[in-house]
XYZ file of C-alpha atoms in Angstrom:
492
model
C 101.261 146.367 116.039
C 102.813 148.864 118.500
C 106.472 148.422 119.387
C 106.881 146.547 122.676
C 109.379 147.327 125.399
C 111.236 144.133 124.477
C 111.471 145.351 120.848
C 112.835 148.715 121.990
C 115.458 147.066 124.166
C 116.500 144.742 121.358
C 117.118 147.787 119.142
C 119.156 149.354 121.929
C 121.202 146.167 122.384
C 121.937 145.836 118.673
C 122.484 149.518 117.827
C 124.732 150.241 120.803
C 126.628 146.952 120.783
C 125.468 145.432 124.062
C 124.563 141.998 122.618
C 124.054 140.505 119.160
C 123.488 137.062 117.584
C 126.517 134.852 117.018
C 127.604 134.283 113.401
C 124.903 136.697 112.234
C 126.527 137.244 108.819
C 125.726 133.582 107.979
C 122.219 132.462 107.074
C 122.688 129.001 108.632
C 123.798 130.305 112.052
C 122.057 128.251 114.783
C 119.765 130.055 117.201
C 120.453 130.352 120.912
C 124.003 131.702 120.702
C 124.651 135.374 121.452
C 127.771 137.534 121.652
C 128.561 140.205 124.226
C 129.839 143.457 122.723
C 131.843 146.099 124.562
C 128.980 147.501 126.644
C 127.612 144.027 127.361
C 130.994 142.782 128.601
C 131.463 145.807 130.862
C 127.942 145.463 132.292
C 128.322 141.705 132.821
C 131.669 142.171 134.542
C 130.200 144.750 136.933
C 127.180 142.544 137.617
C 129.406 139.554 138.434
C 131.713 141.662 140.580
C 128.671 142.815 142.546
C 127.687 139.143 142.960
C 131.187 138.464 144.268
C 131.060 141.392 146.662
C 127.507 140.950 147.969
C 127.473 137.143 148.170
C 130.879 135.514 147.711
C 132.930 137.821 149.943
C 130.101 138.597 152.327
C 129.656 134.899 153.125
C 133.356 133.886 152.867
C 132.650 131.546 149.962
C 135.262 129.568 148.048
C 135.259 130.344 144.308
C 136.523 127.812 141.753
C 136.678 127.648 137.961
C 135.937 124.136 136.692
C 136.250 122.472 133.312
C 133.439 122.911 130.784
C 133.930 119.380 129.402
C 133.383 116.606 131.907
C 133.487 112.811 131.959
C 130.407 110.777 131.086
C 130.308 109.155 134.533
C 129.783 112.561 136.159
C 126.407 112.798 134.431
C 125.550 109.180 135.114
C 125.983 109.980 138.810
C 124.125 113.300 138.586
C 121.146 111.776 136.787
C 121.410 114.080 133.781
C 121.891 111.353 131.202
C 118.711 109.697 132.407
C 116.507 112.598 133.447
C 117.689 115.847 131.836
C 115.158 115.845 129.005
C 112.426 118.148 127.722
C 109.060 117.079 126.269
C 108.973 117.436 122.472
C 106.574 116.871 119.611
C 107.249 116.713 115.874
C 104.971 118.351 113.327
C 103.309 115.709 111.170
C 103.253 118.059 108.171
C 106.623 119.888 108.034
C 108.645 117.693 110.412
C 109.730 120.558 112.700
C 110.549 119.518 116.275
C 109.107 121.683 119.063
C 109.419 121.864 122.824
C 105.790 121.199 123.485
C 105.384 122.444 127.075
C 106.479 125.931 125.987
C 104.001 125.932 123.079
C 101.169 124.942 125.398
C 102.129 127.641 127.906
C 102.160 130.302 125.187
C 98.844 129.212 123.678
C 96.883 128.456 126.853
C 98.568 130.940 129.242
C 99.033 128.187 131.824
C 102.089 126.720 133.556
C 103.009 123.189 132.481
C 104.695 121.458 135.465
C 108.154 120.007 134.850
C 107.244 116.505 136.042
C 104.003 116.174 134.092
C 103.783 112.790 132.355
C 103.837 112.599 128.552
C 100.229 111.415 128.337
C 99.094 114.370 130.470
C 100.956 116.763 128.169
C 99.297 115.150 125.149
C 95.903 115.722 126.802
C 96.728 119.433 127.147
C 97.848 119.469 123.514
C 94.439 118.263 122.418
C 92.489 120.372 124.915
C 94.015 123.651 123.729
C 94.315 122.611 120.068
C 97.997 123.526 119.861
C 99.380 123.461 116.308
C 102.837 123.701 114.756
C 103.912 127.376 114.899
C 105.950 126.880 111.721
C 103.235 125.629 109.350
C 100.060 125.172 111.389
C 100.157 121.395 111.009
C 99.106 118.811 113.586
C 101.637 117.812 116.242
C 102.519 114.182 116.829
C 103.063 112.106 120.001
C 105.035 113.609 122.886
C 108.537 112.260 123.404
C 111.653 113.273 125.311
C 114.791 115.060 124.095
C 117.954 115.019 126.231
C 119.566 118.468 126.252
C 123.145 117.340 126.853
C 125.812 118.303 124.287
C 127.991 115.245 123.656
C 131.637 115.626 122.580
C 134.360 113.151 121.642
C 137.729 113.564 123.361
C 141.108 112.493 121.946
C 142.044 110.094 119.190
C 139.981 107.282 120.690
C 136.896 109.479 120.687
C 136.150 109.000 124.373
C 132.597 110.065 125.227
C 132.271 113.230 127.316
C 129.791 116.087 127.690
C 129.668 119.852 127.864
C 128.387 120.658 131.329
C 124.678 121.629 131.468
C 125.292 123.423 134.794
C 128.439 124.582 136.548
C 127.629 122.930 139.877
C 128.838 119.429 138.977
C 132.439 120.692 139.102
C 131.798 121.817 142.653
C 130.391 118.431 143.658
C 133.190 116.341 142.156
C 135.833 118.729 143.564
C 134.144 118.882 146.971
C 136.490 116.590 148.894
C 139.704 118.182 147.601
C 138.370 121.671 148.376
C 137.303 120.539 151.845
C 140.685 118.998 152.640
C 143.006 121.619 151.122
C 141.160 124.665 152.466
C 140.758 123.328 156.017
C 137.032 123.995 156.038
C 134.322 123.315 158.600
C 130.612 122.963 157.905
C 128.737 124.972 156.853
C 130.634 126.468 153.910
C 129.786 127.535 150.383
C 131.606 126.907 147.108
C 130.678 128.971 144.072
C 131.478 129.296 140.394
C 130.834 131.725 137.543
C 131.112 130.361 134.033
C 129.456 128.956 130.947
C 127.025 126.072 130.694
C 125.512 124.427 127.629
C 122.041 123.047 126.942
C 120.779 121.880 123.586
C 117.465 123.734 123.763
C 114.892 122.680 121.157
C 113.694 126.160 120.243
C 115.648 128.938 121.969
C 114.031 132.346 121.644
C 113.821 135.842 123.099
C 117.557 136.528 122.958
C 119.108 136.297 126.455
C 116.078 134.594 127.985
C 116.790 131.113 126.626
C 120.234 130.275 125.268
C 122.135 127.153 124.316
C 125.389 128.633 125.640
C 124.918 130.792 128.707
C 126.489 132.122 131.888
C 125.644 130.864 135.343
C 126.696 132.033 138.793
C 126.074 129.080 141.077
C 126.503 128.724 144.824
C 126.449 125.355 146.600
C 126.203 125.448 150.387
C 127.362 122.320 152.247
C 125.938 121.826 155.742
C 124.923 119.355 158.423
C 121.112 118.999 158.160
C 120.847 118.394 161.919
C 122.241 121.894 162.506
C 120.405 123.792 159.760
C 118.626 125.935 162.357
C 121.587 126.372 164.680
C 124.330 128.094 162.692
C 124.990 131.483 164.241
C 125.145 133.526 161.021
C 121.693 132.500 159.828
C 120.041 134.411 162.674
C 121.448 137.713 161.335
C 118.597 137.888 158.790
C 115.838 136.647 161.103
C 113.902 139.917 160.856
C 114.521 140.549 157.149
C 111.344 140.408 155.063
C 111.182 138.042 152.108
C 108.665 138.438 149.271
C 107.402 134.866 149.335
C 104.833 133.211 147.118
C 104.121 129.932 148.917
C 102.516 127.095 146.997
C 99.002 128.037 145.764
C 99.093 131.402 147.574
C 99.575 135.059 146.687
C 102.794 136.965 147.314
C 103.207 137.943 150.936
C 105.997 139.660 152.823
C 107.162 137.871 155.953
C 110.336 137.749 157.961
C 112.734 134.835 157.730
C 111.794 133.947 161.302
C 108.061 133.883 160.480
C 108.667 131.791 157.345
C 110.708 129.164 159.225
C 108.540 129.008 162.324
C 105.390 128.618 160.215
C 107.017 125.807 158.215
C 106.851 127.611 154.859
C 110.667 127.456 154.629
C 112.133 124.262 156.016
C 115.088 125.726 157.953
C 116.974 128.899 158.837
C 119.936 128.117 156.611
C 117.691 128.058 153.515
C 115.992 131.274 154.663
C 119.388 132.946 155.169
C 120.490 132.305 151.587
C 117.095 133.287 150.178
C 117.516 136.570 152.043
C 121.014 137.102 150.606
C 119.851 136.552 147.036
C 116.802 138.840 147.386
C 119.023 141.558 148.876
C 121.418 141.152 145.946
C 118.704 141.788 143.363
C 117.462 144.817 145.265
C 121.037 146.127 145.279
C 121.478 145.763 141.492
C 118.338 147.737 140.777
C 115.374 145.391 140.459
C 112.021 146.793 141.494
C 111.232 144.950 144.724
C 107.503 145.075 143.996
C 108.144 143.099 140.783
C 110.262 140.463 142.508
C 109.086 137.280 144.226
C 110.348 133.980 145.601
C 107.914 131.398 144.287
C 107.715 127.986 145.933
C 107.614 125.117 143.447
C 105.164 122.269 143.792
C 106.148 118.614 143.706
C 105.324 118.372 139.995
C 107.547 121.376 139.174
C 110.697 120.673 141.175
C 113.839 119.328 139.558
C 114.369 115.608 140.036
C 117.030 116.174 142.720
C 115.187 118.781 144.827
C 113.598 118.233 148.245
C 112.445 121.842 148.477
C 112.588 124.453 145.707
C 112.100 128.202 145.361
C 112.527 130.266 142.204
C 113.556 133.910 142.358
C 111.314 135.438 139.696
C 111.008 138.960 138.280
C 108.141 140.474 136.333
C 109.131 141.735 132.872
C 107.367 142.694 129.655
C 107.765 139.011 128.698
C 106.003 137.825 131.849
C 107.474 136.426 135.063
C 111.055 135.253 134.435
C 112.980 132.769 136.588
C 116.328 134.298 137.564
C 117.598 131.903 140.243
C 116.713 128.311 141.084
C 117.064 127.867 144.851
C 117.063 124.148 145.608
C 117.506 122.133 148.764
C 119.216 119.155 147.131
C 119.706 117.025 150.256
C 122.594 114.546 149.881
C 121.519 113.565 146.355
C 124.663 114.827 144.640
C 127.443 113.670 146.938
C 125.746 110.303 147.469
C 125.443 109.822 143.718
C 129.076 110.667 143.055
C 130.170 108.406 145.932
C 128.191 105.521 144.461
C 129.450 105.876 140.870
C 133.061 106.910 141.579
C 133.624 104.652 144.580
C 135.276 107.539 146.459
C 134.405 108.395 150.057
C 132.927 111.923 150.182
C 131.889 111.874 153.829
C 133.269 114.395 156.307
C 133.601 114.589 160.079
C 131.439 117.205 161.773
C 131.969 117.400 165.545
C 133.092 113.769 165.517
C 130.136 112.537 163.439
C 130.733 111.090 159.981
C 128.145 112.536 157.575
C 127.370 113.174 153.919
C 126.720 116.929 153.832
C 123.442 118.249 152.502
C 123.396 121.008 149.878
C 121.407 124.196 149.406
C 121.869 125.760 145.997
C 121.491 129.206 144.433
C 121.731 128.706 140.651
C 121.617 132.066 138.887
C 121.059 132.674 135.172
C 123.373 135.640 134.581
C 122.286 136.574 131.043
C 118.576 136.770 131.838
C 119.345 138.572 135.095
C 121.224 141.243 133.158
C 118.324 141.606 130.710
C 115.903 142.016 133.624
C 118.095 144.611 135.341
C 118.155 146.599 132.098
C 114.394 146.391 131.607
C 113.609 147.388 135.196
C 115.847 150.444 134.837
C 114.908 151.633 131.341
C 112.945 154.883 131.237
C 111.460 156.818 128.329
C 110.231 160.402 128.409
C 109.202 162.700 125.577
C 112.723 164.063 125.253
C 115.072 161.201 126.057
C 115.672 157.539 126.804
C 117.574 156.779 129.992
C 119.059 153.539 131.291
C 118.944 154.341 135.026
C 121.244 151.563 136.199
C 122.766 151.838 139.663
C 125.880 153.904 139.034
C 128.256 151.118 140.072
C 126.778 148.864 137.369
C 127.022 151.272 134.445
C 129.148 149.878 131.590
C 130.602 153.301 130.723
C 131.194 155.202 133.938
C 132.369 158.554 132.605
C 132.171 160.391 129.283
C 134.495 163.309 128.541
C 133.335 165.964 126.061
C 134.793 169.207 124.756
C 131.996 171.760 124.458
C 133.000 172.412 120.848
C 135.647 170.933 118.566
C 137.898 174.007 118.360
C 139.917 176.574 120.314
C 141.995 173.962 122.163
C 139.028 172.389 123.970
C 139.428 168.902 122.383
C 143.110 168.825 123.332
C 142.317 169.753 126.940
C 139.510 167.176 127.082
C 141.801 164.434 125.771
C 144.315 165.181 128.540
C 141.564 164.774 131.146
C 140.395 161.560 129.491
C 143.950 160.170 129.546
C 144.231 161.156 133.218
C 141.157 159.170 134.335
C 140.893 156.241 131.908
C 143.056 153.849 133.955
C 140.830 154.356 137.000
C 137.424 154.426 135.322
C 135.801 153.020 132.195
C 135.659 156.236 130.232
C 135.047 157.404 126.673
C 136.010 160.556 124.783
C 133.595 162.009 122.224
C 133.808 165.287 120.304
C 131.399 164.496 117.464
C 128.158 166.388 116.996
C 126.030 168.615 119.178
C 126.770 168.462 122.930
C 123.086 167.773 123.696
C 123.049 164.733 121.411
C 126.200 163.431 123.054
C 124.492 163.702 126.455
C 121.451 161.831 125.126
C 123.598 159.042 123.718
C 125.273 158.551 127.098
C 121.899 158.619 128.891
C 120.700 155.818 126.630
C 123.549 153.476 127.605
C 123.420 154.395 131.294
C 126.548 156.545 131.712
C 126.203 158.229 135.149
C 128.594 161.163 134.679
C 129.470 163.376 131.739
C 132.431 165.758 132.042
C 132.371 168.830 129.817
C 135.429 170.903 129.040
C 134.464 174.488 128.167
C 136.121 177.877 127.850
C 136.146 178.402 131.621
C 138.242 175.225 131.914
C 141.017 176.972 130.012
C 140.930 179.807 132.559
C 140.678 178.026 135.941
C 141.067 174.243 135.364
C 137.481 173.484 136.411
C 135.125 171.242 134.444
C 131.383 170.684 134.465
C 130.124 167.300 135.671
C 126.555 166.368 134.719
C 124.396 163.809 136.527
C 122.514 161.347 134.325
C 119.363 161.112 136.437
C 118.812 164.718 137.482
C 120.752 166.411 134.649
C 122.100 168.749 137.348
C 125.549 170.229 136.689
C 128.292 171.564 138.935
C 131.889 172.571 138.521
C 134.812 170.600 139.934
C 138.512 171.384 139.844
C 140.527 168.922 137.768
C 142.739 168.167 140.785
C 139.650 166.881 142.660
C 138.137 165.006 139.734
C 139.303 161.456 140.526
C 138.176 161.630 144.142
C 134.812 163.106 143.124
C 134.227 160.390 140.549
C 135.187 157.651 143.008
C 132.622 158.913 145.489
C 129.883 159.159 142.877
C 130.476 155.703 141.410
C 130.965 153.726 144.620
C 128.301 151.229 145.610
C 127.465 153.279 148.713
C 126.853 156.463 146.696
C 125.180 155.007 143.645
C 122.830 157.883 142.757
C 123.236 161.577 142.416
C 126.199 163.978 142.179
């Protein structure tokens, strides 16, 4: 069987230290837990900083960092203890437990809606003759498995849970944030951090994890004014790549989508525009990106209206962001269970704010950015990330490892390493060192040669064009800053 693009990327991740399985030296290590190595951490940090710049700062959002362990009552109010469950089936021969909707989707190449009843799933199981992937045995009745990780806190063993999404911190902290920050509707609160879901059968590395990163944004607003906020009109003519229910992908402006009723209000359209613009900025191919509208049988239990930002990959269409109009479900639920008043005054009217959510899966987004920017030719492999995203920004090489060139190159490396993520390498042929940097996406390679010793100029090489030019060492920092800035992300 020929090597797939996914297989090639997995080799790159493992061999270059981007990502690797947790506890991999132990045979009993559970699946669904992955570590970020040096290059993975640098890339993730740049991705998240771009999210902060293009969304958080652009929209004047409030960022918090909530606790990963939360009280049981939080998830009573949110509905997770009752409804956060996946359909499962146990093999009648080997006893293995499987998430059955995923098995059906893989076998039949169909989408199994989230709200499909157990008996309907069992009918699909029989129709497509789905068997246990472990041993080929028959699968038993469909049941439900709650994905919450339970923990016991303190000596009394008080019941609590690892959060399955970061947004619940935002909801329970809403009133304090509102009061202490002096806010007025609409406003957005966001959070980047880890969430935990006890997936039945996690697979495909970063695509489905039990411990994963989310970047979530919760927008609080008055539903009566969802079409009236001044800022939402700034994207009225921006074209979204929408896939309305039961239709093909079509490009239409935010104004057209709202006026035709495809999107319920301008505020939702505004944030859908921001998130699409973000993914274009970080290097996703716009033609392989879509905002797919979810049907009633697919939406999460709390959603009034739902759109998924999806990207096409070698693994199929991958959901990157769940965009949900949650109504007042969350604040009303926490008011009811906690007994605390979470209403606010908006122009003299006492209301429970509605919420529009952008819930991003960071790990799978990073994988997709890598895949969309990976290029192979006969001579080399290149990770053509936008320059501002590259994990290693600059590599410094002596042309050869003699005649004082390494010593000069080390001085240049020491000069720039506090301002840029740089590496020094003097091992092997200079061409192979270039190829290694191309493979991990390094935009600029600096070469110290014999002319450097004469006039203090160095060669800088562009990753994408392989063009080279000479720059004086005194101008090097300014030149690199211009090349690597978000507004000059390609070409030297």
